[in-house]
Short mmCIF file of C-alpha atoms in Angstrom, two decimals:
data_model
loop_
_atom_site.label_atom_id
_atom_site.label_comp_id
_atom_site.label_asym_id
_atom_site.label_seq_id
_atom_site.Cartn_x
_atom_site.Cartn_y
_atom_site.Cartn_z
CA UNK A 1 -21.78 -53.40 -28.20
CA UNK A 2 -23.65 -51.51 -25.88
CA UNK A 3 -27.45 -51.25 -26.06
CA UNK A 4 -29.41 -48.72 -23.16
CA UNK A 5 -32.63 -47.93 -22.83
CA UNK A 6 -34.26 -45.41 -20.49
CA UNK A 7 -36.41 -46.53 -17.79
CA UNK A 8 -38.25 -43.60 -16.83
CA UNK A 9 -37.49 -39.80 -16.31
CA UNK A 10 -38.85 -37.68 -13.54
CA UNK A 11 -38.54 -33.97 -12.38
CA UNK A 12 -35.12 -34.66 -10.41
CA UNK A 13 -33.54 -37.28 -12.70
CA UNK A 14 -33.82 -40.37 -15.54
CA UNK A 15 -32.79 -44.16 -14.55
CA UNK A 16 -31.74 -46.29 -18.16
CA UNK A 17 -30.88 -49.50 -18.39
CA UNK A 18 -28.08 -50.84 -20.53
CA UNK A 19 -26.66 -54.09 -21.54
CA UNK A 20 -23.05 -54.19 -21.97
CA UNK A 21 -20.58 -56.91 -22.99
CA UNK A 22 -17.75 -57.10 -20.64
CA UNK A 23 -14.96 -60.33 -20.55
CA UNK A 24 -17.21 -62.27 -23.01
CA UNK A 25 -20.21 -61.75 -21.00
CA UNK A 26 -23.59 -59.46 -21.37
CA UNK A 27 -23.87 -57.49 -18.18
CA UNK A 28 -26.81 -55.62 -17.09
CA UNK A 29 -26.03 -51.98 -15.95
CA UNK A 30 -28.30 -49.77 -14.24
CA UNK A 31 -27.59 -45.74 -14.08
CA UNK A 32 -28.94 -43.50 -12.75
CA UNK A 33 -28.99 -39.79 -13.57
CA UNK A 34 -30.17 -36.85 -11.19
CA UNK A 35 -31.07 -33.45 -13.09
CA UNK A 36 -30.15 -30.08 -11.87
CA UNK A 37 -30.16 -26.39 -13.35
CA UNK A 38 -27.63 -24.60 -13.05
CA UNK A 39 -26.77 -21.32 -14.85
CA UNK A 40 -23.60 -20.97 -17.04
CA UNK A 41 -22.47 -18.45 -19.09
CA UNK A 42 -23.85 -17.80 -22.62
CA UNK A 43 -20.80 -19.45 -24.76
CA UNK A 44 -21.80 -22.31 -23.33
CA UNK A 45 -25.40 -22.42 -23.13
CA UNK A 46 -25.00 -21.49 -26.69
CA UNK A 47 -22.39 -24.84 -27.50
CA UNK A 48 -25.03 -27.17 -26.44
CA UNK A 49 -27.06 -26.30 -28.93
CA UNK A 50 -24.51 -27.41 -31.59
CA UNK A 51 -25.33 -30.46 -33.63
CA UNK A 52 -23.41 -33.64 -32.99
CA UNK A 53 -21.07 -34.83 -35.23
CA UNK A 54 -18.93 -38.19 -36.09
CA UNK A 55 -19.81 -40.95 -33.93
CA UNK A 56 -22.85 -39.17 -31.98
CA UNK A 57 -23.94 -38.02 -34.81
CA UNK A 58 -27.36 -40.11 -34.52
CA UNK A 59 -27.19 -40.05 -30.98
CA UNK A 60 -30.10 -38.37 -29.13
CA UNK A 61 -29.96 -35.41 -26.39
CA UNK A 62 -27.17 -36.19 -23.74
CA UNK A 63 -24.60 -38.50 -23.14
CA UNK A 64 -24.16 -41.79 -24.97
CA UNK A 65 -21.90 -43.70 -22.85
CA UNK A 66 -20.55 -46.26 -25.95
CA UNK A 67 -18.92 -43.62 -27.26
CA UNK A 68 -18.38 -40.73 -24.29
CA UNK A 69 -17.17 -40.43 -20.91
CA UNK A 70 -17.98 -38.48 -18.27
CA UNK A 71 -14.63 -37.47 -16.22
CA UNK A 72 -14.33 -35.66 -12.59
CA UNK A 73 -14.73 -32.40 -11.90
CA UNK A 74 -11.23 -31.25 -11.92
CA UNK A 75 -11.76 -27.42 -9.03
CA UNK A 76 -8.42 -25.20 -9.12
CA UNK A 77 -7.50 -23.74 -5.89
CA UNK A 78 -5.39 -20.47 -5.84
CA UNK A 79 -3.30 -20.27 -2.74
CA UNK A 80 -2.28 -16.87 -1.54
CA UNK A 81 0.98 -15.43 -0.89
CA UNK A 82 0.58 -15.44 3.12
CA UNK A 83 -0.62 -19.26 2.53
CA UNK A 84 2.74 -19.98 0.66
CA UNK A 85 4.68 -18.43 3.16
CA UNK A 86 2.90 -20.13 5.92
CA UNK A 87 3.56 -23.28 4.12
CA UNK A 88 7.09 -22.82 3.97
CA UNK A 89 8.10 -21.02 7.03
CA UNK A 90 6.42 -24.76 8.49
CA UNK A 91 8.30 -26.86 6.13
CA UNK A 92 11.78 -24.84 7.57
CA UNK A 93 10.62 -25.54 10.80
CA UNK A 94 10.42 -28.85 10.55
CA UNK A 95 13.80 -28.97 8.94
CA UNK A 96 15.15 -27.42 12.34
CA UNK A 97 13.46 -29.81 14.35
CA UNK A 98 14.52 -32.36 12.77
CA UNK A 99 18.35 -31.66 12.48
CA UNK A 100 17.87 -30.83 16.01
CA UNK A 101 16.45 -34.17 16.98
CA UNK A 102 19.24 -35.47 15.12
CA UNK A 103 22.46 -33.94 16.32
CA UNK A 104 23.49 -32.11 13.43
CA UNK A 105 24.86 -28.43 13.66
CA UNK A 106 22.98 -25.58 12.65
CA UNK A 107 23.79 -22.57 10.62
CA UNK A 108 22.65 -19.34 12.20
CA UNK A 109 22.78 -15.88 10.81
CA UNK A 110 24.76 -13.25 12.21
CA UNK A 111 22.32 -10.55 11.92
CA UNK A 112 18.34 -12.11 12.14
CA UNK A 113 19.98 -15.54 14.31
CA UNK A 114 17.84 -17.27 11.51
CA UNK A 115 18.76 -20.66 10.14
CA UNK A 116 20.71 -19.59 6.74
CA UNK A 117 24.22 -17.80 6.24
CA UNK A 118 24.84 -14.47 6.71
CA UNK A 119 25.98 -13.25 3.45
CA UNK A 120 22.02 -15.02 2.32
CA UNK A 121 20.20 -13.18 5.31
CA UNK A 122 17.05 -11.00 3.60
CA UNK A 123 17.58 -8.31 6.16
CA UNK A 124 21.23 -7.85 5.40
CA UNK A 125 20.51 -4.23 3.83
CA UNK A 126 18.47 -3.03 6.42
CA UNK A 127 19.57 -5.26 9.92
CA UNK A 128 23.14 -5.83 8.76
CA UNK A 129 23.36 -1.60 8.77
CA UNK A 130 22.05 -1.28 12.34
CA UNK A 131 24.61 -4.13 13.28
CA UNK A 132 27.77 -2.48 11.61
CA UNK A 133 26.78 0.93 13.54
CA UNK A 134 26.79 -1.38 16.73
CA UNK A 135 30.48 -2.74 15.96
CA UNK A 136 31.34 0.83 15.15
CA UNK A 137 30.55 2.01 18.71
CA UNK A 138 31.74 -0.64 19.99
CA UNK A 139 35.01 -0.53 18.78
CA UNK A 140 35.14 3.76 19.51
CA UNK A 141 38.35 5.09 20.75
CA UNK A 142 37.54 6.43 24.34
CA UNK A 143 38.15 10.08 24.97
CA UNK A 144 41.48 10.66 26.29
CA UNK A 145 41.34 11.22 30.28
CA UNK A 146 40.37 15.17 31.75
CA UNK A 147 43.68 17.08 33.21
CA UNK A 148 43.23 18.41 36.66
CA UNK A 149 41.87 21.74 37.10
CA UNK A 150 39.92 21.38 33.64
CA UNK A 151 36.42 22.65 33.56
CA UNK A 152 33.85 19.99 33.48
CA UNK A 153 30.48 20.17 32.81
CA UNK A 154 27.38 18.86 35.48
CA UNK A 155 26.48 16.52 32.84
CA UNK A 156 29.56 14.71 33.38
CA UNK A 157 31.28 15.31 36.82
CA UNK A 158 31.59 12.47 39.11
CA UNK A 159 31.64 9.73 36.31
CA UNK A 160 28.35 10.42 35.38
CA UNK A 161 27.22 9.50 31.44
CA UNK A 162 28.42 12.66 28.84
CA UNK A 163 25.09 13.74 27.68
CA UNK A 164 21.45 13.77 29.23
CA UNK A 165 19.57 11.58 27.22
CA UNK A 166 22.91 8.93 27.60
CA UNK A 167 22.10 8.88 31.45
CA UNK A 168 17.80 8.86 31.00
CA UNK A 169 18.56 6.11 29.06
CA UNK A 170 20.69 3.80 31.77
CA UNK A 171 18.25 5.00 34.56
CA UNK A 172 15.32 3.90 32.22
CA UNK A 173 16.01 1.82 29.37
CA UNK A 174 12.92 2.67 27.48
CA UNK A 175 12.92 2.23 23.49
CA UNK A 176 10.14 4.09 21.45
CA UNK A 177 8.75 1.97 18.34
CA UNK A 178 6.63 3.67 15.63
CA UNK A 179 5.26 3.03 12.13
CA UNK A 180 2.99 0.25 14.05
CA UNK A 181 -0.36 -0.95 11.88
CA UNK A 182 -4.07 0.08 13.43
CA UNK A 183 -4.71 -3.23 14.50
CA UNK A 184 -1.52 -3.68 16.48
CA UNK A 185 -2.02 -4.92 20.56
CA UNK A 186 -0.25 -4.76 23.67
CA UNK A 187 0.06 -8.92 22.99
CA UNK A 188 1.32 -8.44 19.31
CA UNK A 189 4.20 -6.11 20.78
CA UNK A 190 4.71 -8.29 24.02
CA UNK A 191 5.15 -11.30 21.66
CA UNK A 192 7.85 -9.30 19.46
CA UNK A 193 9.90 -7.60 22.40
CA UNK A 194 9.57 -9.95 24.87
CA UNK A 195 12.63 -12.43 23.15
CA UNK A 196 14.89 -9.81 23.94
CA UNK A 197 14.61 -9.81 27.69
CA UNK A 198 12.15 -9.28 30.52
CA UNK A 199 9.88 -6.24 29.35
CA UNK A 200 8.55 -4.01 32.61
CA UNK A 201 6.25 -2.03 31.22
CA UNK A 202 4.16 -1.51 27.74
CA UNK A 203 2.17 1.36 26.63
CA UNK A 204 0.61 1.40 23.60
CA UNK A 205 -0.78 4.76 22.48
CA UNK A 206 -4.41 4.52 21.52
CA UNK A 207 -7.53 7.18 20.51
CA UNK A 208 -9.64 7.50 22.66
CA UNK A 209 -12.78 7.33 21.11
CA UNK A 210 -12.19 4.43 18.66
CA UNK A 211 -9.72 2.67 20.56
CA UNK A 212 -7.49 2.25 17.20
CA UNK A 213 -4.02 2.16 17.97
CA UNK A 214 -2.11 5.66 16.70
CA UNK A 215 0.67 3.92 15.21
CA UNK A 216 3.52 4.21 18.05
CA UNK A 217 4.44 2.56 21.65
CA UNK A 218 7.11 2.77 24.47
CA UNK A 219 8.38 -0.29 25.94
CA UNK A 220 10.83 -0.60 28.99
CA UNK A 221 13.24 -3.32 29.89
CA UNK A 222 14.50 -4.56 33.15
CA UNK A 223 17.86 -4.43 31.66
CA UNK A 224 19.84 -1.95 29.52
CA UNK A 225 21.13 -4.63 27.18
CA UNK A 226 17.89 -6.11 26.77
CA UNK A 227 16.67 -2.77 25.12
CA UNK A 228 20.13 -2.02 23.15
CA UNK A 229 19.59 -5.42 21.82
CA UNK A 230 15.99 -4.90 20.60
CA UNK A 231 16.61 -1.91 19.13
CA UNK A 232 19.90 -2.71 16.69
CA UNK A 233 17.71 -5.62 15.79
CA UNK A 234 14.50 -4.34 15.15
CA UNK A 235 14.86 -1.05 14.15
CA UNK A 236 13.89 -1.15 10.34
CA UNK A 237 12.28 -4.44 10.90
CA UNK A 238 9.66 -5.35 8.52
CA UNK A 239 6.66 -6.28 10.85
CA UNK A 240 3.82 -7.15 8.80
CA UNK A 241 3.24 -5.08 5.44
CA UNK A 242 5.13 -1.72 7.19
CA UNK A 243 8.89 -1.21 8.34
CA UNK A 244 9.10 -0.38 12.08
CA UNK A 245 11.24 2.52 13.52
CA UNK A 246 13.13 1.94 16.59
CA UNK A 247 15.11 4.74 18.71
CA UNK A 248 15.53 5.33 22.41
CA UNK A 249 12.78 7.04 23.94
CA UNK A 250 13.60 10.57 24.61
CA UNK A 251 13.45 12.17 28.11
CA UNK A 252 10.29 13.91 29.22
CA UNK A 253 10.41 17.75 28.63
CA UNK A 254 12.40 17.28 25.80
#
């Protein structure tokens, strides 16, 4: 049996007394209770003005702890879709660190390098295109050899690449990239380029006024393969919540 009494109630809170019987012995327990407002909606303002019923049916206003309980509070906490991805983007890292650590061998993609198979890679529709072009060229029949006394044209005399924008590129390996986000920075696109090889040179075209970025940006490599590279893998990449568009930059005057 429990038996409480209250002590005294103030402004800020009540302190009762109650004597309980716990392992065949009457123990004294003091509680005390601190009052606050707080404003909830009306279903519930209105619910506390419902009778009791069954056991606290004679008890006064509050809580009767013989016959109720007062639990935690129980807060739910909605995690985002970036804090998932977070979350599990770390959890795969630490996967690969730890296989590393321990010797095992490592899957790696074909297209992204990432740690899964190919045929699972989630850029296989849009990377895996850009890499079958990049076989394709690679495994071109070369023209068949010029007979002597053949016209040939400036753009190719003297073993010289066939077209223009072929030879712009090898004396300046410079790769255009548009479709960037406003809030893009020379650091967001040295941190995404700069895997590929040593980058020379990064502009960033920006407004004037406002300083925004206007969406595009020309970076050049040291080396030619360095910028090939970056462009069959990034072009169509999805950086962010927009797809980027790769393609060489195209010579001045053009």
């Amino acid at each position: 049996s429990v038996r409480e009494a209250v002590v005294s109630t103030q402004s800020t809170g009540k302190k009762t007394i109650s004597y309980e019987d716990r392992d065949e012995k009457v123990v004294k327990v003091t509680r005390f209770y601190k009052l606050t407002k707080l404003k909830v909606p009306k279903p519930i303002a209105d619910r506390k003005k419902w009778a009791k019923f069954g056991d606290c049916a004679t008890d006064g206003p509050g809580i009767n702890p013989a016959n109720s309980m007062v639990g935690d509070d129980v807060f739910l906490t909605l995690a985002t879709k970036k804090e998932q991805q977070e979350k599990k983007d770390d959890d795969v890292a630490e996967k690969m660190a730890k296989m590393k650590a321990s010797g095992q061998g490592m899957v790696a993609c074909r297209i992204c390098k990432g740690p899964h198979w190919t045929k699972e890679c989630p850029y296989k529709d849009t990377l895996g295109v850009a890499l079958d072009v990049q076989q394709e060229e690679a495994n071109a029949v070369k023209p068949p050899p010029r007979t002597p006394g053949a016209y040939v044209p400036p753009s190719i005399r003297k073993g010289e690449p066939q077209d223009s924008q072929t030879r712009q590129r090898d004396e300046n390996p410079t790769i255009r990239v548009s479709n960037l986000a406003e809030e893009t920075s020379e650091k967001d696109l040295q941190d995404l380029f700069k895997p590929f090889g040593p980058v020379s040179r990064i502009y960033l075209a920006k407004d004037k006024n406002t300083g925004i970025s206007k969406g595009f940006a020309y970076i050049t490599y040291n080396r030619r393969e360095s910028a090939e590279s970056a462009l069959s893998t990034l072009h169509r990449y999805k950086y962010g919540h927009l797809i980027l568009q790769v393609e060489w930059a195209k010579p001045s005057g053009s």
